[in-house]
Short mmCIF file of C-alpha atoms and ligand atoms in Angstrom, two decimals:
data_model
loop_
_atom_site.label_atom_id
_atom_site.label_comp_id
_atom_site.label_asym_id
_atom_site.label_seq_id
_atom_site.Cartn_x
_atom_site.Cartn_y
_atom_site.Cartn_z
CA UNK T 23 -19.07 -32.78 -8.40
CA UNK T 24 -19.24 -34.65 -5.44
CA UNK T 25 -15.65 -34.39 -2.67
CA UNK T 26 -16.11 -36.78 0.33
CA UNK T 27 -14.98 -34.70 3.12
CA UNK T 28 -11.41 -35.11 3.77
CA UNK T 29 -9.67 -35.14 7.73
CA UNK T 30 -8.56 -32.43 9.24
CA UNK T 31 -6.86 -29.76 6.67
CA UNK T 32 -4.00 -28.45 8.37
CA UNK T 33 -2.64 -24.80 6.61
CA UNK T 34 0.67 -24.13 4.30
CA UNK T 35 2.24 -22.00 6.87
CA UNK T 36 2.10 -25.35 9.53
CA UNK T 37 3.85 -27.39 7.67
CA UNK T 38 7.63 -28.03 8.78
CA UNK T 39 10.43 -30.15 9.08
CA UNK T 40 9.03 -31.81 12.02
CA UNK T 41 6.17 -33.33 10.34
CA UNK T 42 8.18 -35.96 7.87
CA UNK T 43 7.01 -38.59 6.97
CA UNK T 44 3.38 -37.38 8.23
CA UNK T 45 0.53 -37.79 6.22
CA UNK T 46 -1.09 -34.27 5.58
CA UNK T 47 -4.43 -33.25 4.28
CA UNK T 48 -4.00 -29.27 2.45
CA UNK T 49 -6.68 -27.54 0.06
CA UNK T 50 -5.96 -24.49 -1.83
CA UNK T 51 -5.76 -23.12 -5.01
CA UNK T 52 -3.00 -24.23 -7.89
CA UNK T 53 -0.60 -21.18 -8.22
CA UNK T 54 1.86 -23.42 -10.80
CA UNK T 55 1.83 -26.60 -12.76
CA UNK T 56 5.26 -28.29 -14.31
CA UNK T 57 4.91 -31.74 -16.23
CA UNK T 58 8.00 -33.68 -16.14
CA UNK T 59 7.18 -37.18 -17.42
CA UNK T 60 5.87 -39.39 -14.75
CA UNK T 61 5.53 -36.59 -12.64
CA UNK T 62 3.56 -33.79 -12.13
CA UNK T 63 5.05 -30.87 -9.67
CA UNK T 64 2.60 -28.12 -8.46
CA UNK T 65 2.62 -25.09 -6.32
CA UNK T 66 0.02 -25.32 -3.71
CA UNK T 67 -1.50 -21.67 -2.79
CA UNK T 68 -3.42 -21.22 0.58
CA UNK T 69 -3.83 -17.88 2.41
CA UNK T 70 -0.74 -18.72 4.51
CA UNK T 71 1.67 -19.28 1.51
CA UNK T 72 2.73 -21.94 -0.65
CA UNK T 73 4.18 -25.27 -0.74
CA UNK T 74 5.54 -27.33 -3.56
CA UNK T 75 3.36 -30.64 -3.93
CA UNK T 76 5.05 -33.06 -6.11
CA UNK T 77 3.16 -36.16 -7.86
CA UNK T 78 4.43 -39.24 -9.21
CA UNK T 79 2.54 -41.29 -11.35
CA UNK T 80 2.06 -44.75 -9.27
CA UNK T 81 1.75 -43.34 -5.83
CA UNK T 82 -1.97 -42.26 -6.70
CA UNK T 83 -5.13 -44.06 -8.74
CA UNK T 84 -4.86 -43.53 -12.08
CA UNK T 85 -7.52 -41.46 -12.47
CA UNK T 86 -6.39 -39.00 -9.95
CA UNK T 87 -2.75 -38.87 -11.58
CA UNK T 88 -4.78 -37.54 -14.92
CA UNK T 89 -7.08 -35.42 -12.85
CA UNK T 90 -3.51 -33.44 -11.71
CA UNK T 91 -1.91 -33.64 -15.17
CA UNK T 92 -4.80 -32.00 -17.07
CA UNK T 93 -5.58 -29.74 -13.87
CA UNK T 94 -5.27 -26.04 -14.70
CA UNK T 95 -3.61 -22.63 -12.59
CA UNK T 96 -6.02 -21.07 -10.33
CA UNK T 97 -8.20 -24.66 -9.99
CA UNK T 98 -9.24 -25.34 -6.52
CA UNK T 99 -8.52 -28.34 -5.18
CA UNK T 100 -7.82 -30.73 -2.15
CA UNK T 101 -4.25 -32.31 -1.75
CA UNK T 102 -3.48 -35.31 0.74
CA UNK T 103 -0.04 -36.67 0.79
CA UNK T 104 3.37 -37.36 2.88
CA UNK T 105 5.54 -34.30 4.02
CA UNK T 106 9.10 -34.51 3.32
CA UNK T 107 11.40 -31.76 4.56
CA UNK T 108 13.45 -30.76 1.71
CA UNK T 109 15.90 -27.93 2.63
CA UNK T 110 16.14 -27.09 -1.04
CA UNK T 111 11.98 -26.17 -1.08
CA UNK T 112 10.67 -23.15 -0.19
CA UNK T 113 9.10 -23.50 3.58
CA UNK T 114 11.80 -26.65 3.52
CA UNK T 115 9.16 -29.21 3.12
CA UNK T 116 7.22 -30.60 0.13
CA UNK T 117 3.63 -32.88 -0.39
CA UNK T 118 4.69 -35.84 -2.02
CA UNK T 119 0.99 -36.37 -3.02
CA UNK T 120 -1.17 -39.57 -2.25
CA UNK T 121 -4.93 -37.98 -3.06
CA UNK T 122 -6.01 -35.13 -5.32
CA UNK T 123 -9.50 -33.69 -5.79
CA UNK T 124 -10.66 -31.14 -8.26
CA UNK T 125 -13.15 -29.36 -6.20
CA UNK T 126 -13.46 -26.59 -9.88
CA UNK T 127 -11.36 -26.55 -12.47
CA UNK T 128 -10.59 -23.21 -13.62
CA UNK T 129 -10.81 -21.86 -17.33
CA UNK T 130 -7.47 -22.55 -18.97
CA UNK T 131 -7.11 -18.85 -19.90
CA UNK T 132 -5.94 -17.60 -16.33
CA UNK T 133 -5.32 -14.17 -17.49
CA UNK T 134 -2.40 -13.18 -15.40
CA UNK T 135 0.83 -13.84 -16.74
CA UNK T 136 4.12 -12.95 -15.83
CA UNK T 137 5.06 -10.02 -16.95
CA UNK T 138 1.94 -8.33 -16.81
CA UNK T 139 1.37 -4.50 -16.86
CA UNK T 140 0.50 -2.53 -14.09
CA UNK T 141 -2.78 -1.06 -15.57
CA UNK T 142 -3.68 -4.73 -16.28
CA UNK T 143 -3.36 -5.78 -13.53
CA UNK T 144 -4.97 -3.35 -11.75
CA UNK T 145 -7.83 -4.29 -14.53
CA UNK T 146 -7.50 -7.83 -13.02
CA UNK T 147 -7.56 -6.45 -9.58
CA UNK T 148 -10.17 -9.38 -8.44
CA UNK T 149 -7.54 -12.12 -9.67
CA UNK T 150 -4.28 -10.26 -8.84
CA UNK T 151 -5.03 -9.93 -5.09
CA UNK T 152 -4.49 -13.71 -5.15
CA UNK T 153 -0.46 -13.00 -5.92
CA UNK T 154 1.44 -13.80 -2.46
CA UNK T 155 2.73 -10.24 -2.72
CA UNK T 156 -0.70 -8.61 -2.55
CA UNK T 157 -1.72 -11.20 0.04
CA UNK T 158 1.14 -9.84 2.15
CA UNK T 159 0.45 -6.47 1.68
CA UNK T 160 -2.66 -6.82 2.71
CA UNK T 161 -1.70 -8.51 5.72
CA UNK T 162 0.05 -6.20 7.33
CA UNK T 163 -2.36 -3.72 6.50
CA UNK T 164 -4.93 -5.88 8.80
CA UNK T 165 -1.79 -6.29 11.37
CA UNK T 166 -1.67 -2.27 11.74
CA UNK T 167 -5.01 -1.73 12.09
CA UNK T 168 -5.38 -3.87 14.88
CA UNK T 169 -2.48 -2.77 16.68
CA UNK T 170 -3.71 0.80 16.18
CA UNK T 171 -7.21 -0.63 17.65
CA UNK T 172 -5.10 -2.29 21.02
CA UNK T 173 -2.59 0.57 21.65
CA UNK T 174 -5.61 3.14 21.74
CA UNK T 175 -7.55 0.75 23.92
CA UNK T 176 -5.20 0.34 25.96
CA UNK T 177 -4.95 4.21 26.49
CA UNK T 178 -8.39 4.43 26.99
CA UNK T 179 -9.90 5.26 23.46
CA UNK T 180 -13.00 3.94 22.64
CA UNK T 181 -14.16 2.78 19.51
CA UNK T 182 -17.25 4.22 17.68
CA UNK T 183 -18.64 4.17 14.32
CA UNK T 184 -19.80 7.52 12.75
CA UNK T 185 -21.67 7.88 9.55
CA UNK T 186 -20.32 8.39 6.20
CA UNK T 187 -23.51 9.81 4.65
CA UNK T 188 -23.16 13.75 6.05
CA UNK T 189 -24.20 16.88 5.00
CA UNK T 190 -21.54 19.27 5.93
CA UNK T 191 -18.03 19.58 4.77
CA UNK T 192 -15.35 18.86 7.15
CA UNK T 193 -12.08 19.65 5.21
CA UNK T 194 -13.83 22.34 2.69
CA UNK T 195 -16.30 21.56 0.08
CA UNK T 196 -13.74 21.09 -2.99
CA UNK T 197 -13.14 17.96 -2.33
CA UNK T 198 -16.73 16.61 -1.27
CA UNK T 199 -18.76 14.06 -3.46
CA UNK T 200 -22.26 14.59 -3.68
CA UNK T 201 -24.49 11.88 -2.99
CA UNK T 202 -28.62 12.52 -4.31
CA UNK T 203 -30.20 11.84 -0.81
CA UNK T 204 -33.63 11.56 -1.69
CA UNK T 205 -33.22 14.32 -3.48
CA UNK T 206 -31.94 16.27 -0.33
CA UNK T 207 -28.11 17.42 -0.91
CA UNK T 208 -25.88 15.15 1.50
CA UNK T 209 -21.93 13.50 0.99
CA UNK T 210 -20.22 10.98 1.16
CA UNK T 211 -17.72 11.84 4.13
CA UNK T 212 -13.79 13.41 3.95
CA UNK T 213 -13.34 12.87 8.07
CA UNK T 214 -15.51 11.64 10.69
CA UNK T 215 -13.43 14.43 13.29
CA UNK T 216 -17.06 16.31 13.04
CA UNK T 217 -19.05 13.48 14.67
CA UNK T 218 -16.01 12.97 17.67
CA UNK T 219 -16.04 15.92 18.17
CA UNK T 220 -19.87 15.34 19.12
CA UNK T 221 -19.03 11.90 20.79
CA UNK T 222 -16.13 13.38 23.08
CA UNK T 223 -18.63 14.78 25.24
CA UNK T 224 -20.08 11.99 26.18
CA UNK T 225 -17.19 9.01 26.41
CA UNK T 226 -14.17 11.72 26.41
CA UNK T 227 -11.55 9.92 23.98
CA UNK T 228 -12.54 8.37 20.53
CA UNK T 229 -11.91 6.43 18.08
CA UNK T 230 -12.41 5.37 14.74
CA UNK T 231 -11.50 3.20 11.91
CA UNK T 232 -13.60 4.39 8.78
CA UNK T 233 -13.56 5.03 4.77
CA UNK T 234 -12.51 8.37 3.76
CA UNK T 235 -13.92 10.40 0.47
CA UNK T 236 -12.16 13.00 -1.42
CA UNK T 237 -13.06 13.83 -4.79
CA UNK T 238 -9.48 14.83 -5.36
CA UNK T 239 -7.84 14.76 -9.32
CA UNK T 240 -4.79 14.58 -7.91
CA UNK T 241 -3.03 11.66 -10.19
CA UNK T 242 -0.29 11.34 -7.43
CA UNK T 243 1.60 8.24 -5.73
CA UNK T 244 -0.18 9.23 -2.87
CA UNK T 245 -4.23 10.03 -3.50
CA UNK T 246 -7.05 7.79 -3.11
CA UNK T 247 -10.15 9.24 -3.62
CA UNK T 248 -11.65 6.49 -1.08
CA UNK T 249 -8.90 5.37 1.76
CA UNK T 250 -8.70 4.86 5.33
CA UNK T 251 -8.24 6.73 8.31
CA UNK T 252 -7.86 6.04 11.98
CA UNK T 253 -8.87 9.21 13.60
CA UNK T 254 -9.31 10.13 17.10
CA UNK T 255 -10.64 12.82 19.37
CA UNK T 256 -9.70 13.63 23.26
CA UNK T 257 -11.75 15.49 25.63
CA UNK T 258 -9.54 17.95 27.72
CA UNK T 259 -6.49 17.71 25.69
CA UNK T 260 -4.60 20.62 24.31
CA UNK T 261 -2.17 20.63 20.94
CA UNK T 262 0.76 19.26 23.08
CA UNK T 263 -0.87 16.05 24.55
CA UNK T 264 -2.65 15.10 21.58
CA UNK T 265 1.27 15.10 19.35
CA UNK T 266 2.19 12.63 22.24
CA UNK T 267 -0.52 10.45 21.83
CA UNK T 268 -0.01 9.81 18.05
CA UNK T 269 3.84 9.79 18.24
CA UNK T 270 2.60 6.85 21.14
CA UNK T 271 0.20 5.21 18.70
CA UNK T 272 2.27 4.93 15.75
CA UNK T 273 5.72 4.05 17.46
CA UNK T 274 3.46 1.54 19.47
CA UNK T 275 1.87 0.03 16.39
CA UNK T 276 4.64 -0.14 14.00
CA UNK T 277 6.61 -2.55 16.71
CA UNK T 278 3.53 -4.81 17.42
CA UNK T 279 3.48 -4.82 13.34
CA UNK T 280 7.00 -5.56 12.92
CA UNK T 281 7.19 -7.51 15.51
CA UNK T 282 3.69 -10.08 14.47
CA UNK T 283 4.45 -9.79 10.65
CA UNK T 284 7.70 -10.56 10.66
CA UNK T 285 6.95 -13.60 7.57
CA UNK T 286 5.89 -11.04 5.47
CA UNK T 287 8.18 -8.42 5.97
CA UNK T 288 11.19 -10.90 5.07
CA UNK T 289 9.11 -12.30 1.77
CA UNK T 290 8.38 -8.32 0.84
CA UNK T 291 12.27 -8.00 1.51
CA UNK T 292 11.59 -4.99 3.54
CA UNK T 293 13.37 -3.84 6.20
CA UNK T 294 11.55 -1.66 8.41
CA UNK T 295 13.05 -0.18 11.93
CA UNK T 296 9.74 0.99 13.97
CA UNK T 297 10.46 4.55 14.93
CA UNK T 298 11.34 5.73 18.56
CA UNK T 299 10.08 8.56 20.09
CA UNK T 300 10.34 11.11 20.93
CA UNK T 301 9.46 12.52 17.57
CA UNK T 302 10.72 15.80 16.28
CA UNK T 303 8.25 19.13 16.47
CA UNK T 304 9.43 22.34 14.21
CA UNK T 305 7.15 24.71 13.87
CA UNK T 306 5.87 25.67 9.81
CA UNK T 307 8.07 28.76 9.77
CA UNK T 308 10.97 26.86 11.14
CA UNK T 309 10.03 24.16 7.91
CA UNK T 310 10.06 27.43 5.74
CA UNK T 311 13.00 28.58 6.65
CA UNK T 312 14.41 24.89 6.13
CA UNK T 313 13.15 24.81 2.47
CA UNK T 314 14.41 28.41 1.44
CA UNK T 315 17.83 27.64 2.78
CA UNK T 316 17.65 24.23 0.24
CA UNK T 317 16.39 26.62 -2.28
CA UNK T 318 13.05 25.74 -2.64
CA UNK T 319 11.32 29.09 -3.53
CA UNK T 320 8.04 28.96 -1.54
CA UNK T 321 5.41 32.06 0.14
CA UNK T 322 4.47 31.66 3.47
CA UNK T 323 0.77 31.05 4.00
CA UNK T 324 0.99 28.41 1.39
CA UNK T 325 0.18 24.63 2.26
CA UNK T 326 2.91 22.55 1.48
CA UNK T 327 2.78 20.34 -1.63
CA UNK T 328 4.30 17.15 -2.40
CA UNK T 329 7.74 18.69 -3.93
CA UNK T 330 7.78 20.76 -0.01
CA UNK T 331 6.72 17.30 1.71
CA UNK T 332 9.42 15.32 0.06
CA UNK T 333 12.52 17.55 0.74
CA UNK T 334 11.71 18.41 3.81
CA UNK T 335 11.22 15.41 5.22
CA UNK T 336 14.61 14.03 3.32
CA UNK T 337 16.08 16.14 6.15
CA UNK T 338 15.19 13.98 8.78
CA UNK T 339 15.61 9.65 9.89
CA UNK T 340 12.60 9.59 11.83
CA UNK T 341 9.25 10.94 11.62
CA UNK T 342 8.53 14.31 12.92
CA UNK T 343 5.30 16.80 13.47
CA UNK T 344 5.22 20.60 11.51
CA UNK T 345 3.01 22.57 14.07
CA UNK T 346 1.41 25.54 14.09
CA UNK T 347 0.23 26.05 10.31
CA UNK T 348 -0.97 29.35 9.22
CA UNK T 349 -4.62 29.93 9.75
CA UNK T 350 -5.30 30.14 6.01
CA UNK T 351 -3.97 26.80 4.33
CA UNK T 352 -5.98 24.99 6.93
CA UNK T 353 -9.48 23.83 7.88
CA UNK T 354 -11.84 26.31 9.59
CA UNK T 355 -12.03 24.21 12.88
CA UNK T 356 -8.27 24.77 14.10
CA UNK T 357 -7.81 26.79 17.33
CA UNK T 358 -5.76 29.64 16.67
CA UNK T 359 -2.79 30.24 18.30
CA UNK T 360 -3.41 32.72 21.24
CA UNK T 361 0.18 33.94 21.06
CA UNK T 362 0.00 35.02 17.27
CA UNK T 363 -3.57 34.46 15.89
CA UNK T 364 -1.96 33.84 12.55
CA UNK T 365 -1.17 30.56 12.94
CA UNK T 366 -2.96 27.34 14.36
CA UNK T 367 -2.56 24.95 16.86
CA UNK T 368 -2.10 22.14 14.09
CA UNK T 369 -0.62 19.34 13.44
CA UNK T 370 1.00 17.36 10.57
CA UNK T 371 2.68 13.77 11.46
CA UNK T 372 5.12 13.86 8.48
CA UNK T 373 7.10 10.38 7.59
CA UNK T 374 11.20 10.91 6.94
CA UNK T 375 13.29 10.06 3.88
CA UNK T 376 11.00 11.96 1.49
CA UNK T 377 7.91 10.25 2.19
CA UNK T 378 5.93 13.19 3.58
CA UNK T 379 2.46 13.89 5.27
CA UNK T 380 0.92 10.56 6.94
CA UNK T 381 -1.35 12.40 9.77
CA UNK T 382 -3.08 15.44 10.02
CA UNK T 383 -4.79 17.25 13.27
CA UNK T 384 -4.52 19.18 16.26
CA UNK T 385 -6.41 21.53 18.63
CA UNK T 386 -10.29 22.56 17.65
CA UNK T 387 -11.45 26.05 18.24
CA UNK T 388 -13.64 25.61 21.43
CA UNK T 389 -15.13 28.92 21.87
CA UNK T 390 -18.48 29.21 20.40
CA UNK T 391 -17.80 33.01 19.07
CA UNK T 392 -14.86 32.15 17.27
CA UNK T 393 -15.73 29.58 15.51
CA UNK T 394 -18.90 31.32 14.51
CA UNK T 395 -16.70 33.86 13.28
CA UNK T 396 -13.86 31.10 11.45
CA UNK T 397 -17.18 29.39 9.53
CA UNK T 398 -18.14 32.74 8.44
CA UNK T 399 -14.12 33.67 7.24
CA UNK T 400 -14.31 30.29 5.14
CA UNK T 401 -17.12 31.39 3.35
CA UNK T 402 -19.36 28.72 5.43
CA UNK T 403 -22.75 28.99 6.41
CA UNK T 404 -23.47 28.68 9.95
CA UNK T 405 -26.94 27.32 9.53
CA UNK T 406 -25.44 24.16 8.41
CA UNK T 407 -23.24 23.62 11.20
CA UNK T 408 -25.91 24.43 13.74
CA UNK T 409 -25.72 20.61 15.49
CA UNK T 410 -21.92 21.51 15.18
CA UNK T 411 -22.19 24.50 17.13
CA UNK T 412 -24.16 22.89 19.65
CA UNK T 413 -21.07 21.58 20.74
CA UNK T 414 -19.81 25.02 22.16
CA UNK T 415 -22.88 25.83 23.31
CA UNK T 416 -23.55 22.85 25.93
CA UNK T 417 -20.80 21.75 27.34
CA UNK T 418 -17.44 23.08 25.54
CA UNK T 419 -14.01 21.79 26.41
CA UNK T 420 -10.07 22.21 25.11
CA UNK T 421 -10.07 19.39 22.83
CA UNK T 422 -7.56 17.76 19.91
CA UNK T 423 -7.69 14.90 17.68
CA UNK T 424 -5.89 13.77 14.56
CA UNK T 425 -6.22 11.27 11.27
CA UNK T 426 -3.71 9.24 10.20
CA UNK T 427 -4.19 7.85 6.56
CA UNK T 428 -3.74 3.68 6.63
CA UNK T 429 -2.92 3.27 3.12
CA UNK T 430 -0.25 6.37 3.47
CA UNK T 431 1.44 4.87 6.89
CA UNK T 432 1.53 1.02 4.84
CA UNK T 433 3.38 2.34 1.83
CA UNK T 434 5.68 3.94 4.20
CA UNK T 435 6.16 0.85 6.24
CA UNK T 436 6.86 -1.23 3.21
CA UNK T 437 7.82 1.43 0.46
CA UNK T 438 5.31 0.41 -1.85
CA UNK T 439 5.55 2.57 -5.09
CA UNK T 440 2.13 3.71 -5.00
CA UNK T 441 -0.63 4.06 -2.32
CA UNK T 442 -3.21 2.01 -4.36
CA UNK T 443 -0.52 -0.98 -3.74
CA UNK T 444 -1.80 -0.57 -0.08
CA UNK T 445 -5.75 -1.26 -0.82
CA UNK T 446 -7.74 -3.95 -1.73
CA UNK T 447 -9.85 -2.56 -4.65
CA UNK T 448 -8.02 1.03 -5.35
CA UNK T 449 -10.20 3.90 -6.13
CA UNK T 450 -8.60 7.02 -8.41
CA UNK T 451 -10.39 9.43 -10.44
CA UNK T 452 -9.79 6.74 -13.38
CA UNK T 453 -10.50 3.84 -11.75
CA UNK T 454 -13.70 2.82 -10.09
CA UNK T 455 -13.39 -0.59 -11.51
CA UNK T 456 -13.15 -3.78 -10.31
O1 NSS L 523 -7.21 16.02 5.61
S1 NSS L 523 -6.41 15.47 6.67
O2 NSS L 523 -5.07 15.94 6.77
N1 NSS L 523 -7.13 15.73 8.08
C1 NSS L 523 -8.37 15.36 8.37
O3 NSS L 523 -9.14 14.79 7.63
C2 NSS L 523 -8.79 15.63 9.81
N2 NSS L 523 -10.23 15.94 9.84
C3 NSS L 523 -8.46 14.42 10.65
C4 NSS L 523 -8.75 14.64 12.11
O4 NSS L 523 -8.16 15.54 12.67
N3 NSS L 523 -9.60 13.83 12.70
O5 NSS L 523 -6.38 13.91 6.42
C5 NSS L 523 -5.81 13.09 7.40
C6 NSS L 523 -4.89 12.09 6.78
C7 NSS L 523 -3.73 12.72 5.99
O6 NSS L 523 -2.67 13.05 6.84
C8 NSS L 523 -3.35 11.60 5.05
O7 NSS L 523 -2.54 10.66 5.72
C9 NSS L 523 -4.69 10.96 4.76
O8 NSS L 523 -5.57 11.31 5.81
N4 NSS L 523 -5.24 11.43 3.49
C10 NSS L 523 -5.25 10.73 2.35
N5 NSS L 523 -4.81 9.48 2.08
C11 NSS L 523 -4.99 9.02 0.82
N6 NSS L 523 -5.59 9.71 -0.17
C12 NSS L 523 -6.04 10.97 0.06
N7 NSS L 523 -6.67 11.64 -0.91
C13 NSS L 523 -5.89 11.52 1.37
N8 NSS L 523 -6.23 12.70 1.95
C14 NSS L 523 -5.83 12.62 3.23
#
């Protein structure tokens, strides 16, 4: 099919009150259709939201009327016509429409319906992003990103890109996925932290925004085995200085967010009040000691789960850091503590009201002894961390960094039910699919 090229095509989200009685060019995609005799009233979808287009049968050719009558849901097409604020319409305007154009019809089966299951619709995933929910969802997920990007600009971060084919394991090898690398053994990665670590000593503060890979079963609310972190790495910087600069990155972003996505924050009825800092630090004995005197039976040494996560962090309104984690539910790279080798100088940046862990980090054994020693403790081989351990050799400096998972900090933002809510194509141990 042919379209002459309409004007300019303005977007949903321009249209207001102030434009009656102007004469308006849109083109979208048809999100509802309602026959009503003479006239046909549709919902106009663009990215920027929708608009109710309403078309009476006289006020366009003929043929054009029909075209709109027989059109089906999800059809692309082009709509010109005369704004007229309505305070009873959504936006408070509708298109009373002058000029339609098919540009494709769809099939008349659109499979979503209302009322559609979840698995379904995960099935649908290609088609369901279209929903206006989704579509805000994943706008604020762009929003935070790029706030994250200016606020660590601004502090003098700089961005770079680290590979995600790798052959050592940065967060232990049970959760690594094997990639055949012409038929050498490499993976996909869990954390580029490795590769800062490298880049530190050259540009001195890092960051990145990259795909994460754990081959984790966990069925939970809050597992992907492919999300997102933002992770960064600071040159010079002890335990202390690197909780302030993520208590300043996420209290910095989740204002610019709140602030710049206010639209869909009110159509995702959330409301979210950006945290302040300063944040809470208790140490993981102190959290211990918190959970045994709410009579949660739990052995010290052990990593908190998500039944530790959610209670403790019911105890608290904003979010807060649990430092100094014993030496044995954590990575090999953490520094130990000098004061009591038994614990580290970690990090977790939990979020409050139950939500849990949403960042992870802290201080990375320096010394080039120790951490020969730590590999060796976790049952690594040195060998294969040789460019790793070039990094104490030449050049070694007191240095911190930390992750923070994007899907995690989004459902926490908008208290989605699930972290796959928070990605574009989700990927679970059952689902690689769309
Ligand atoms: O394993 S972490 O706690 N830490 C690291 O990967 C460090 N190497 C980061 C660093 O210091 N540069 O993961 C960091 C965060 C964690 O707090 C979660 O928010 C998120 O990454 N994370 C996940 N999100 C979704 N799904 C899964 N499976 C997941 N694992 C971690």
């Amino acid at each position: 099919m042919v379209v002459e090229e309409p004007g300019e095509i303005l977007h949903i989200s321009t249209l207001s009150g102030k434009l009656n009685g102007q004469q308006v060019v849109l083109r979208g995609w048809i999100y509802t259709k309602r026959l009503h005799g003479r006239l046909v009233f549709l919902t106009l979808r663009d990215s920027t939201g929708l608009v109710q287009v309403t078309i009476h049968k006289g006020q366009l050719p003929e043929e054009e009327f029909e075209t709109a009558q027989e059109v089906t849901v999800e059809s692309s097409v082009t709509v010109g016509g005369q704004v007229k604020a309505d305070p009873r319409a959504p936006g408070g305007v509708e298109v009373q429409c002058t000029t339609f154009q098919v540009l494709a019809k769809a099939f008349d089966d659109y499979p979503i319906q209302v009322g559609a299951g979840k698995e379904f619709l995960l099935d649908k995933r290609h088609l369901h992003i279209r929903s206006p929910t989704v579509t805000a969802i994943l706008k604020v997920k762009a929003s935070f990103i790029q706030a994250a990007r200016e606020g660590l600009g601004k502090n003098g971060f700089i961005e770079v890109h680290c590979p995600l084919l790798i052959n050592v394991a940065c967060e232990g090898g049970a959760t690594l996925f094997p990639v055949n690398y012409f038929k050498r053994k490499a993976y996909l990665s869990q954390s580029v932290q490795l590769y800062q670590e490298a880049a530190i000593t050259a540009l001195e503060k890092v960051y990145s925004v990259e795909p994460s890979f754990r081959a984790e079963k966990s069925r939970t609310r809050r597992h992907l085995t492919e999300f997102w972190q933002i992770e960064a790495e600071a040159a010079n910087t002890p335990l202390t200085e690197i909780l302030k600069i993520q208590e300043n990155l996420l209290t910095t972003a989740c204002r610019l967010v709140r602030e710049r996505s206010k639209a869909e924050f009110k159509f995702l009825r959330r409301r979210f009040k950006p945290p302040k800092p300063p944040f809470q630090r208790i140490t993981y004995s102190k959290a211990v000691e918190i959970l045994r005197g709410l009579d949660v039976e739990f052995e010290w040494g052990e990593d908190f789960g998500a039944v530790e996560e959610r209670v403790l962090s019911k105890q608290f309104k904003q979010p807060f850091f649990v430092t100094h984690f014993p030496r044995r539910c954590k990575a090999f790279y953490h520094d130990p503590d000098p004061t009591d080798p038994e614990v580290t100088l970690s990090a977790d940046l939990l979020a409050p009201r139950g939500f849990g862990e949403i960042a992870g980090g802290g201080q990375r054994i320096s010394d080039f002894a120790l951490l020969v020693e730590s590999l060796k403790e976790f049952k690594l081989n040195p060998e294969d961390y040789e460019w790793y351990l070039d990094l104490r050799r030449y050049g070694s400096v007191v240095h911190s960094g930390f992750g923070m998972g994007v899907e995690r900090v989004i459902r926490w933002m908008l208290r989605l039910p699930h972290i796959r809510d928070a990605t574009l194509f989700p990927r679970t141990p059952a689902r690689v699919y769309p």
